[in-house]
CSV table of C-alpha atoms in Angstrom, one decimal:
chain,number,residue,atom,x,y,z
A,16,UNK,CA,0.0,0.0,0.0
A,17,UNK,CA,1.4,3.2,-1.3
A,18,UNK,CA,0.2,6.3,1.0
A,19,UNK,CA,3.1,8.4,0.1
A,20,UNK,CA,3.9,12.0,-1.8
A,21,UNK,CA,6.9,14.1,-2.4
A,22,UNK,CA,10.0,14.2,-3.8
A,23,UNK,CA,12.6,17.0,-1.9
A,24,UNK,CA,9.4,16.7,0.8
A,25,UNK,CA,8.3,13.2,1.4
A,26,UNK,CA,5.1,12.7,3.5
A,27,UNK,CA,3.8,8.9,4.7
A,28,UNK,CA,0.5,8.6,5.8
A,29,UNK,CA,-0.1,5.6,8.4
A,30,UNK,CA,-2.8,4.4,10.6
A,31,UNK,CA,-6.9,3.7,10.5
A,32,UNK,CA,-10.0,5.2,11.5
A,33,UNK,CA,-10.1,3.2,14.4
A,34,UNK,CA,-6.8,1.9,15.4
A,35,UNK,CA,-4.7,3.5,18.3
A,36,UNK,CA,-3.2,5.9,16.2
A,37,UNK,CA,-2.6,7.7,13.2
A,38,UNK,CA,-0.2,9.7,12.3
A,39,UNK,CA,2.3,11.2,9.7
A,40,UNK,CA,6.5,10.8,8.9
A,41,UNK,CA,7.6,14.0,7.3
A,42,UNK,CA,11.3,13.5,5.3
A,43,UNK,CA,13.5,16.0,3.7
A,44,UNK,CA,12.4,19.3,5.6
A,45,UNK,CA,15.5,21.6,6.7
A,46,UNK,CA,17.0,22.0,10.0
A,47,UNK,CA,17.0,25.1,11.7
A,48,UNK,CA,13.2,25.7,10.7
A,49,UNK,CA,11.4,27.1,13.8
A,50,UNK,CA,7.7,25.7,14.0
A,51,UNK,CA,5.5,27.9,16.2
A,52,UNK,CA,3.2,24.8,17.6
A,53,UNK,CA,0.7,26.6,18.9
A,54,UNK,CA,0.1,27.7,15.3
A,55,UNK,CA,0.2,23.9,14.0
A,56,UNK,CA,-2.4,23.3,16.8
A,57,UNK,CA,-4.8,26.2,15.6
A,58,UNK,CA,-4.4,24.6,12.1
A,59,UNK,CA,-5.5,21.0,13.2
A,60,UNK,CA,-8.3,22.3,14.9
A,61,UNK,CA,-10.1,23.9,12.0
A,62,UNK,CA,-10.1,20.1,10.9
A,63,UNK,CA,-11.3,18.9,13.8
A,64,UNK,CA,-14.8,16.7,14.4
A,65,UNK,CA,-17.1,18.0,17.1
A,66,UNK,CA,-17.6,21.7,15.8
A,67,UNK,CA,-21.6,21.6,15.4
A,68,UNK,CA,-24.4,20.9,14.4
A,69,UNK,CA,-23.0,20.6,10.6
A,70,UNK,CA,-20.1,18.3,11.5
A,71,UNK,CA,-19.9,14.6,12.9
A,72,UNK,CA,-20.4,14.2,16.6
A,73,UNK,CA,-17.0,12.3,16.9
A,74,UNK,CA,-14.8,14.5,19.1
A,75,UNK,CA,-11.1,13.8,18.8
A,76,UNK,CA,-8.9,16.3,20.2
A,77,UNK,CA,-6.4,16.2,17.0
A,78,UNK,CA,-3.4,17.4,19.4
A,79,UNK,CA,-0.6,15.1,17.6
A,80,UNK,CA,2.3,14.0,19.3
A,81,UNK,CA,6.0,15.0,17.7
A,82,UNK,CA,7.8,11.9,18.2
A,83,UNK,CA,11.2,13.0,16.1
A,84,UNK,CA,12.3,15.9,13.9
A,85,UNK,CA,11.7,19.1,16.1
A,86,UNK,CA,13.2,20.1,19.4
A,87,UNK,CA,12.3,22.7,20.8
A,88,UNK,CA,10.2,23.9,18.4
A,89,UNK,CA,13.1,24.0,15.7
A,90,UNK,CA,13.4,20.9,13.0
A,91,UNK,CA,16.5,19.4,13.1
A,92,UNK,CA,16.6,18.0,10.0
A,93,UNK,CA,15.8,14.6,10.5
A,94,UNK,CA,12.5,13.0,9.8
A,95,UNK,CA,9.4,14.8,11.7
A,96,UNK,CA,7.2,12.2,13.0
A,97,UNK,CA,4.0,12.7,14.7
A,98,UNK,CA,1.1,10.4,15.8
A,99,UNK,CA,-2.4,11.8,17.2
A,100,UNK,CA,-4.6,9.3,19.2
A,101,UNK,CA,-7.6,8.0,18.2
A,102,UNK,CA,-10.1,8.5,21.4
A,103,UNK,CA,-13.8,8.6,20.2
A,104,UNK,CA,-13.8,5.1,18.3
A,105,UNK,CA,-16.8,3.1,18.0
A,106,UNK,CA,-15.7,0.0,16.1
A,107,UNK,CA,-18.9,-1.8,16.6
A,108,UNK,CA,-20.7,0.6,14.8
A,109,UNK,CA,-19.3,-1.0,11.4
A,110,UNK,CA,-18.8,-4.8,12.2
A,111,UNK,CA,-21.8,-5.7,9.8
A,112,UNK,CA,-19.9,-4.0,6.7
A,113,UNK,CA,-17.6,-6.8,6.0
A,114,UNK,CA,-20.8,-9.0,4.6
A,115,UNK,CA,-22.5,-5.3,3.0
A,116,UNK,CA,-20.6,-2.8,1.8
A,117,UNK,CA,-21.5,0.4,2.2
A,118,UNK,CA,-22.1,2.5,-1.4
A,119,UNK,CA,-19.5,4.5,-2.3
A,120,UNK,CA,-17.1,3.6,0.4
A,121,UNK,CA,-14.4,2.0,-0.4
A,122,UNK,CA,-15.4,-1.1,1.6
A,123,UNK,CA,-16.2,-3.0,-1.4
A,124,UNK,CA,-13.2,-3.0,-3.6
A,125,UNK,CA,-10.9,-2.8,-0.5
A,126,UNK,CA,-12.7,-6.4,0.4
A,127,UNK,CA,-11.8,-7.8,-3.1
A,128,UNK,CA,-8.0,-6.2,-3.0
A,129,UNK,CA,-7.2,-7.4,1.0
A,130,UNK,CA,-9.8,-9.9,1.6
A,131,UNK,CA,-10.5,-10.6,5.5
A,132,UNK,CA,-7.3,-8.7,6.4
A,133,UNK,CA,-8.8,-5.0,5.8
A,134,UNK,CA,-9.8,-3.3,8.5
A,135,UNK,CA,-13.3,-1.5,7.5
A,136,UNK,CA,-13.5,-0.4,11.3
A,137,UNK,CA,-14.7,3.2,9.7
A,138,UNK,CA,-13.4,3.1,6.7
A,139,UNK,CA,-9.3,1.9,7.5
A,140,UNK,CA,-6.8,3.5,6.0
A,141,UNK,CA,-9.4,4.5,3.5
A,142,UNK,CA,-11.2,7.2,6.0
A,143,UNK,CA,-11.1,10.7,6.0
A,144,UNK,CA,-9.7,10.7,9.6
A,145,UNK,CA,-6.3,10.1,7.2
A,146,UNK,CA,-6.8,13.8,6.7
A,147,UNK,CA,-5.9,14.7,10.3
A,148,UNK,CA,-1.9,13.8,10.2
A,149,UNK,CA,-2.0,15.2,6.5
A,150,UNK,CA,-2.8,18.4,8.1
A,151,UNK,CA,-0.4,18.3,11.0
A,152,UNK,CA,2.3,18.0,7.6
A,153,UNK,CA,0.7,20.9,5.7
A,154,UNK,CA,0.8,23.0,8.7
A,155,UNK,CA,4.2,22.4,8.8
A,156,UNK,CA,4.8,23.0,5.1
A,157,UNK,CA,3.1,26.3,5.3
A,158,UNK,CA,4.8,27.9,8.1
A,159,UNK,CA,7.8,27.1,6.0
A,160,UNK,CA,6.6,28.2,2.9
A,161,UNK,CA,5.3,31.7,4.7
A,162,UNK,CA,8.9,32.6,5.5
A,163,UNK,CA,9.5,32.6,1.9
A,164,UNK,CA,7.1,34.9,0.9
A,165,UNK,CA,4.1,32.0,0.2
A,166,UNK,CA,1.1,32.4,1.4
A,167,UNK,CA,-1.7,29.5,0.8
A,168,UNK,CA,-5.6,30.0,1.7
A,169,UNK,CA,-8.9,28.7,0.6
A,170,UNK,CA,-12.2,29.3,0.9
A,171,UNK,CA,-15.7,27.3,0.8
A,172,UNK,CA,-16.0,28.3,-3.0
A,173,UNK,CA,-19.9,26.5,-2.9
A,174,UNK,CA,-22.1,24.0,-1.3
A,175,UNK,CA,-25.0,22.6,-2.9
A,176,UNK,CA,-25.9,25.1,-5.4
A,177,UNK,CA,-25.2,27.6,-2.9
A,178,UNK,CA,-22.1,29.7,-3.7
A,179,UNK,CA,-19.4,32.2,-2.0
A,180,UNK,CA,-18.4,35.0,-4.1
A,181,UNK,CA,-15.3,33.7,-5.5
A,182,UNK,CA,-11.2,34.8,-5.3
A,183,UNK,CA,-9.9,37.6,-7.6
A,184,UNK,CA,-8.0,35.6,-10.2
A,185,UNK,CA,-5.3,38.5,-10.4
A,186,UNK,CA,-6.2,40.7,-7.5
A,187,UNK,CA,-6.2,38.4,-4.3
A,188,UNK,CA,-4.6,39.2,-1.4
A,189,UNK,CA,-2.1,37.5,1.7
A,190,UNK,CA,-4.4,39.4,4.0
A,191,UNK,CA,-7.8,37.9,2.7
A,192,UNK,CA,-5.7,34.7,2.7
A,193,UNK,CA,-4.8,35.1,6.4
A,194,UNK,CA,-8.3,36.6,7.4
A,195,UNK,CA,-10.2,33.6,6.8
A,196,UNK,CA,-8.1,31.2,8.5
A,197,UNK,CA,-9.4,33.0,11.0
A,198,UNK,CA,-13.1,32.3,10.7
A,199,UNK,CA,-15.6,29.2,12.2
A,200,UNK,CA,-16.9,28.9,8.3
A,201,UNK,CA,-14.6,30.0,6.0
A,202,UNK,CA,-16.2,32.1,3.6
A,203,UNK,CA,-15.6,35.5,1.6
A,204,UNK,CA,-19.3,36.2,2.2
A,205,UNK,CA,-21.0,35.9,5.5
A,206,UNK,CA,-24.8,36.0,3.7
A,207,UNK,CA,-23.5,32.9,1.2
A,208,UNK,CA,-22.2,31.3,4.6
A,209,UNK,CA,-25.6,31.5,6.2
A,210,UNK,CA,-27.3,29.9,3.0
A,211,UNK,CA,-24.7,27.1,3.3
A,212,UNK,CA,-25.2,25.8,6.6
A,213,UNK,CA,-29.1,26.0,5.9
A,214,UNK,CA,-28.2,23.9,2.7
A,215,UNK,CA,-26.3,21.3,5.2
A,216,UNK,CA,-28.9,21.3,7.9
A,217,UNK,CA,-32.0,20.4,5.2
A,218,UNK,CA,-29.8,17.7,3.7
A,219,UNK,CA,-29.1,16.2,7.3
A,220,UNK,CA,-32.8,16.6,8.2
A,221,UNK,CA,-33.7,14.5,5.4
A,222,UNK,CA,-30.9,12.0,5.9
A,223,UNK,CA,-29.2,13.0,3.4
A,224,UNK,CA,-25.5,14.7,2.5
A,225,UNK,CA,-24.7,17.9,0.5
A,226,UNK,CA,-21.3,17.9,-1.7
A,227,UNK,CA,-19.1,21.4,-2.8
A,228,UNK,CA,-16.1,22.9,-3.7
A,229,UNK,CA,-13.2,24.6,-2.4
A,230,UNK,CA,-11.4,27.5,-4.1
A,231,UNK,CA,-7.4,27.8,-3.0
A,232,UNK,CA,-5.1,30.1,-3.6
A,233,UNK,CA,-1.3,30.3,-3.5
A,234,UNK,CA,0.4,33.8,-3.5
A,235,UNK,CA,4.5,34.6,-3.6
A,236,UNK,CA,5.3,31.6,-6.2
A,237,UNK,CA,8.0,32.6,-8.7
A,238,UNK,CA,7.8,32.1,-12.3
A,239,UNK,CA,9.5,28.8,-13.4
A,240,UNK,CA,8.4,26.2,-10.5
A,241,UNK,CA,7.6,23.2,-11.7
A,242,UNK,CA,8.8,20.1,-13.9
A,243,UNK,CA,7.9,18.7,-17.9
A,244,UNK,CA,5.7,16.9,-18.8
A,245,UNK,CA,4.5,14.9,-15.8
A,246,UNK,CA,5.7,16.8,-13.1
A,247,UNK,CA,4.1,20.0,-13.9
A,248,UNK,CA,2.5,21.8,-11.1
A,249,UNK,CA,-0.9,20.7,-12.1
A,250,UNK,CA,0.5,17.2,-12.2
A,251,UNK,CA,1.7,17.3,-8.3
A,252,UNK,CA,-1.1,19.5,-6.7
A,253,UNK,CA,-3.5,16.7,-8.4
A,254,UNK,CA,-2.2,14.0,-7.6
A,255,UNK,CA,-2.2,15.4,-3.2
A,256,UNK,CA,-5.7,16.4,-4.0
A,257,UNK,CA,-7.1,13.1,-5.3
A,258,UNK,CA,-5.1,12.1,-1.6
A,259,UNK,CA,-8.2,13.6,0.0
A,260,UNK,CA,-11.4,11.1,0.7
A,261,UNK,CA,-14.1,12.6,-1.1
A,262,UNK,CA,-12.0,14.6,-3.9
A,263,UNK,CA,-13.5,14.0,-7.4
A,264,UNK,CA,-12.7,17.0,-9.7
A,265,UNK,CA,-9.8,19.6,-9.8
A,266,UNK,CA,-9.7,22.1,-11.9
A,267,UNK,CA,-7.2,25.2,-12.6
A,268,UNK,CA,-7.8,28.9,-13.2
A,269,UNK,CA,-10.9,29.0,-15.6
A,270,UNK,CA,-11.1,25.2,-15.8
A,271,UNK,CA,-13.6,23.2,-17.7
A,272,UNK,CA,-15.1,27.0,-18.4
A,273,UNK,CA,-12.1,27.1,-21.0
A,274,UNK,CA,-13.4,24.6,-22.8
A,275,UNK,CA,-15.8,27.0,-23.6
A,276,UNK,CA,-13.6,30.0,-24.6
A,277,UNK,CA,-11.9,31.7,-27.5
A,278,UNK,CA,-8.5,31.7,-27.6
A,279,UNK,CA,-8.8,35.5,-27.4
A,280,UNK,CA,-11.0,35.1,-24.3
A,281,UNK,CA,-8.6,32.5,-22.3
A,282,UNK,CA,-5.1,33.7,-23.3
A,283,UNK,CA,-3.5,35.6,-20.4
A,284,UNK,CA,-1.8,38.6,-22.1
A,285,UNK,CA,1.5,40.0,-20.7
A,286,UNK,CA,2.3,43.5,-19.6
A,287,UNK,CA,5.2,45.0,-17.9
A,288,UNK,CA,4.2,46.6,-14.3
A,289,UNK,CA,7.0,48.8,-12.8
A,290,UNK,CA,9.8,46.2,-14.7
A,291,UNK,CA,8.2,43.2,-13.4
A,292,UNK,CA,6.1,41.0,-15.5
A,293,UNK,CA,2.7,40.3,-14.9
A,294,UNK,CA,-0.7,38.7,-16.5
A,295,UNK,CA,-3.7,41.2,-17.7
A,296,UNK,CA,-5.7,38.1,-16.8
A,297,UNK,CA,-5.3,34.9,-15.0
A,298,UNK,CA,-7.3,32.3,-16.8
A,299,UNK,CA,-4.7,29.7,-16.5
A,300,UNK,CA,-4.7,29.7,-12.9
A,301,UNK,CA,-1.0,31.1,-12.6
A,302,UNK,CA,0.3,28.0,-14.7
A,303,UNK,CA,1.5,27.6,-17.9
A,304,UNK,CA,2.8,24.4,-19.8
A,305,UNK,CA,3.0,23.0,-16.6
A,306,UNK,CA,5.2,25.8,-14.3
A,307,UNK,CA,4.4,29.1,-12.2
A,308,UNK,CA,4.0,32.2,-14.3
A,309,UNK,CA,4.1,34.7,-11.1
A,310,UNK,CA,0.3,35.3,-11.0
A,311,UNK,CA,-2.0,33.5,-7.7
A,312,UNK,CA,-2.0,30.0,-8.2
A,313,UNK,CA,-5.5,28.8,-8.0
A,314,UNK,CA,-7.4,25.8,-8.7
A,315,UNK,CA,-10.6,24.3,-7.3
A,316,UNK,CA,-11.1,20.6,-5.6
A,317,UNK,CA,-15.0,19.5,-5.7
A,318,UNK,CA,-15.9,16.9,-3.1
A,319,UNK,CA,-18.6,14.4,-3.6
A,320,UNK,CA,-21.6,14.0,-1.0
A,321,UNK,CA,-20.8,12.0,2.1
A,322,UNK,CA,-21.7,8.6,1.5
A,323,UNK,CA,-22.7,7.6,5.1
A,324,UNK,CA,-26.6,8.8,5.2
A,325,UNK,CA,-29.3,7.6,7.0
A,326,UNK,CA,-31.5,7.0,4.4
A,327,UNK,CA,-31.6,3.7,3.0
A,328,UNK,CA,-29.5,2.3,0.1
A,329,UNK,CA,-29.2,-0.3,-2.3
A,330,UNK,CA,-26.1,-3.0,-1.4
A,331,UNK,CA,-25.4,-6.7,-1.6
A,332,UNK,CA,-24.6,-9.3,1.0
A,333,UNK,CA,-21.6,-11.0,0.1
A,334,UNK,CA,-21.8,-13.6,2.6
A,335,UNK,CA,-25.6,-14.8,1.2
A,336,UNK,CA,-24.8,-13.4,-2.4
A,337,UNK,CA,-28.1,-11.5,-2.7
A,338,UNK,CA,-29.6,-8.3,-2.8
A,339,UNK,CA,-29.7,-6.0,0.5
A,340,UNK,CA,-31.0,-3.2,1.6
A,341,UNK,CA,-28.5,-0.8,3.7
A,342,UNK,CA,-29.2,2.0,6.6
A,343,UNK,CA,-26.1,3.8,7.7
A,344,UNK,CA,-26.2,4.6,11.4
A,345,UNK,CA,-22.6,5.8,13.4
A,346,UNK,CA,-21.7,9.5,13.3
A,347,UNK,CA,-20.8,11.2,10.0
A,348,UNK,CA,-20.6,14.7,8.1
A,349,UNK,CA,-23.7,15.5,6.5
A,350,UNK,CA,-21.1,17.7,4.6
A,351,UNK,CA,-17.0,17.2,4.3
A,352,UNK,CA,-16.8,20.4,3.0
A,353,UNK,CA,-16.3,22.9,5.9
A,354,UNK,CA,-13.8,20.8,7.4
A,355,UNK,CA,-11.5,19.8,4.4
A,356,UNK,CA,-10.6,23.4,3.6
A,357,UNK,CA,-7.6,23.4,5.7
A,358,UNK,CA,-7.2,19.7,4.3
A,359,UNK,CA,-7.1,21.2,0.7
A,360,UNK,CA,-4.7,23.8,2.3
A,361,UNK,CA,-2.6,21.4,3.5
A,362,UNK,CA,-1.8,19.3,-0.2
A,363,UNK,CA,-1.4,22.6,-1.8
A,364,UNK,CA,1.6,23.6,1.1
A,365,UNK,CA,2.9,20.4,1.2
A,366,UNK,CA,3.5,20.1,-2.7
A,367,UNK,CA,4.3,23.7,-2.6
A,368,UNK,CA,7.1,23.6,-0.7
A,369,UNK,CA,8.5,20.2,-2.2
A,370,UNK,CA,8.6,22.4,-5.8
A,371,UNK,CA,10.3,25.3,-4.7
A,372,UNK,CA,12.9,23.1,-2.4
A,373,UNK,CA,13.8,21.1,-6.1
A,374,UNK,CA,13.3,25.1,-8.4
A,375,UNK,CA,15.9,26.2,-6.0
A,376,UNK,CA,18.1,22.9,-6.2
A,377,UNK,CA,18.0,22.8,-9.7
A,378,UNK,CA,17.1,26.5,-11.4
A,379,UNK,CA,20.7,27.8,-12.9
A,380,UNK,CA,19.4,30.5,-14.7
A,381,UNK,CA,18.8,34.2,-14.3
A,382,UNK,CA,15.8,35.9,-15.6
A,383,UNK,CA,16.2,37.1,-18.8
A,384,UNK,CA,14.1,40.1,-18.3
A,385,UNK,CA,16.5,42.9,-18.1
C-alpha cells in the first residue's frame, strides 16, 4: 500500500479510522526551521470533528504528538514524525460491513483487493480521519513556505448550489488569505455562509448529505516552478488532492469553463508593471505548460456528497450473495466540505514547498528580463 507524496518533501501517511493511532512521517524538511506549535495546533483544529451541528459528533482532540524531527520547536533536520490518538472510536458501529458494503465507500473494492485482512473499522486507511496527520504535515509546510514569501488559503467556493463569491483571479490578497483562517466557516461572504449551513442542515434533516467545492489560492510563487511533462504543477497539486477522501474534480484557473472559450478570451496577455512581469488576466490559474507564471495559483477541488446517510440504500450481501438493503447509522458529516478546507490547504503547502525546495536545487538560470 502506497500512502506516500513528495519528492525534496516526502510525507507517509499511516494508521486507520479506528486503530490507536494515526499519524504522519515528514522527510527532507530543513534543519533550523522554527515551528510555532501553537500555530500547527490552531491549524489541526479547524479540521477537527465535534464543531456543530453541521459536522460529525465524533470529538477527537487532534493534538498530535511529535515523536522525532523538532526540538524545541526547531526541526533538526531529521524526519518529523508525529502520531495523534484516536479516542472517540466506536468500532462496533461498522462490524456488519464486511458482509455489506456500504455504497460509495471503499469497503467493497478494499474487500476484493485485501480480503478478511482490511480493516473497514470506519473506513481503515481509507477514511477521511487520514486527513488529520495530512494536516499536521501541511501545517508544517506552510509555516515554512510563509517565510519565503508564500502564502496558501482557501475558501468554501460552494455547497449545494449555494455559492461564496469567488477569489480575484489576479487581484487576491495575503491578507484575505490570512483573514479567513481565521473564521468558524470559511467564507468570503457571511450571507452565502448562512445559505450554506441552511443547505447542510436540510440535507441532514432529510438523511441525506450535501457535496461542494473549495477554491485555493497560492500567493508569492515565482515564475519557473515546476517540472515537464509529468511533473508540472498541475500534475503534483492533483495527484495530493485526489489524496483527499471525497475529492472528485480539480480544476485550474478558468477550468472546464475554457473549454468553452476563445483563444482571445482564455489567453492571459502579458504586460510589464514597474519592470516586473505580470498577466492582464489569470485564466490559467498562474500556470502555464506545466510551471508558475508569477500570477495567484488557484485551482478548485469539488468533493462528492458523504456517502454515510441515513436513508436507506441499495447494497449486496456477500456472505448470502443477494440483494440488500442498507441503513447507515454511526456519526458522519452531512457535509465534508467545511472541514477539508484546511485539508485542501494542507496538499497545496505540502506540494508547494517540495517544488520550490527542487526550483531552487535545480534552477541555474537568471531571468532574462532585463
Amino acid at each position: 500500500m502506497s500512502s506516500d507524496f513528495g519528492k525534496m518533501i516526502r510525507v507517509s501517511l499511516f494508521g486507520e479510522s479506528h486503530s490507536a493511532a494515526i499519524g504522519a512521517v515528514i522527510s527532507g524538511v530543513p534543519a533550523g526551521e522554527y515551528i510555532d506549535i501553537e500555530a500547527v495546533d490552531a491549524f489541526m483544529a479547524r479540521r477537527a470533528p465535534g464543531q456543530g451541528a453541521h459536522t460529525t459528533s465524533r470529538r477527537e482532540a487532534d493534538r498530535p504528538v511529535i515523536l522525532s524531527g523538532i526540538a524545541d520547536s526547531v526541526t533538526t533536520g531529521t524526519p518529523i514524525a508525529a502520531m495523534i490518538e484516536n479516542g472517540d472510536a466506536r468500532p462496533s458501529d461498522y462490524v456488519r460491513f464486511s458482509d455489506t458494503p456500504r455504497p460509495s465507500h471503499a469497503d467493497y473494492p478494499a474487500l476484493m483487493k485485501y480480503g478478511a485482512a482490511h480493516d473497514i473499522r470506519g473506513g481503515g486507511h481509507f477514511s477521511g480521519r487520514l486527513t488529520a496527520p495530512l494536516c499536521f504535515a501541511g501545517a508544517v509546510c506552510k509555516q515554512i513556505l510563509a517565510r519565503r514569501g508564500i502564502t496558501v488559503g482557501a475558501h468554501i467556493a460552494s455547497v449545494g448550489a449555494v455559492r461564496d463569491e469567488p477569489f480575484d483571479p489576479v487581484g487576491i490578497s495575503a491578507e484575505t488569505l490570512s483573514a479567513l483562517s481565521e473564521k468558524s466557516f470559511t467564507v468570503l461572504s457571511g450571507k452565502a455562509g448562512e445559505r450554506m449551513l441552511e443547505e447542510i442542515r436540510l440535507a441532514k434533516e432529510d438523511g441525506d448529505s450535501v457535496g461542494g467545492v473549495i477554491e485555493c489560492a497560492a500567493l508569492g510563487l515565482p515564475p519557473g516552478v515546476g517540472e515537464p511533462i509529468f511533473d508540472g504543477v498541475e500534475n503534483r497539486l492533483a495527484a495530493a488532492l485526489f489524496g483527499i477522501p471525497a475529492v472528485k474534480g480539480v480544476e485550474f484557473g478558468a477550468g472546464f469553463k475554457a473549454a468553452a472559450m476563445r483563444g482571445s478570451e482564455h489567453n492571459d496577455g502579458y504586460v510589464c508593471d514597474g519592470g516586473t512581469v505580470r498577466a492582464r488576466t489569470n485564466n490559467g490559474g498562474g500556470i502555464a505548460g506545466g510551471l508558475t507564471t508569477g500570477m495567484p495559483v488557484i485551482f478548485r477541488a469539488a468533493f462528492k456528497p458523504t456517502p454515510s446517510i441515513a436513508r436507506e440504500q441499495r447494497t449486496v450481501n456477500l456472505r448470502e450473495k443477494k440483494n440488500a438493503a442498507l441503513i447507515i447509522g454511526g456519526r458522519h458529516d452531512p457535509c465534508v466540505v467545511p472541514r477539508a478546507v484546511p485539508c485542501v490547504e494542507a496538499a497545496a503547502a505540502i506540494v508547494l514547498l517540495d517544488l520550490i525546495l527542487e526550483h531552487h536545487s535545480s534552477c541555474k538560470c537568471e531571468s532574462r528580463v532585463e
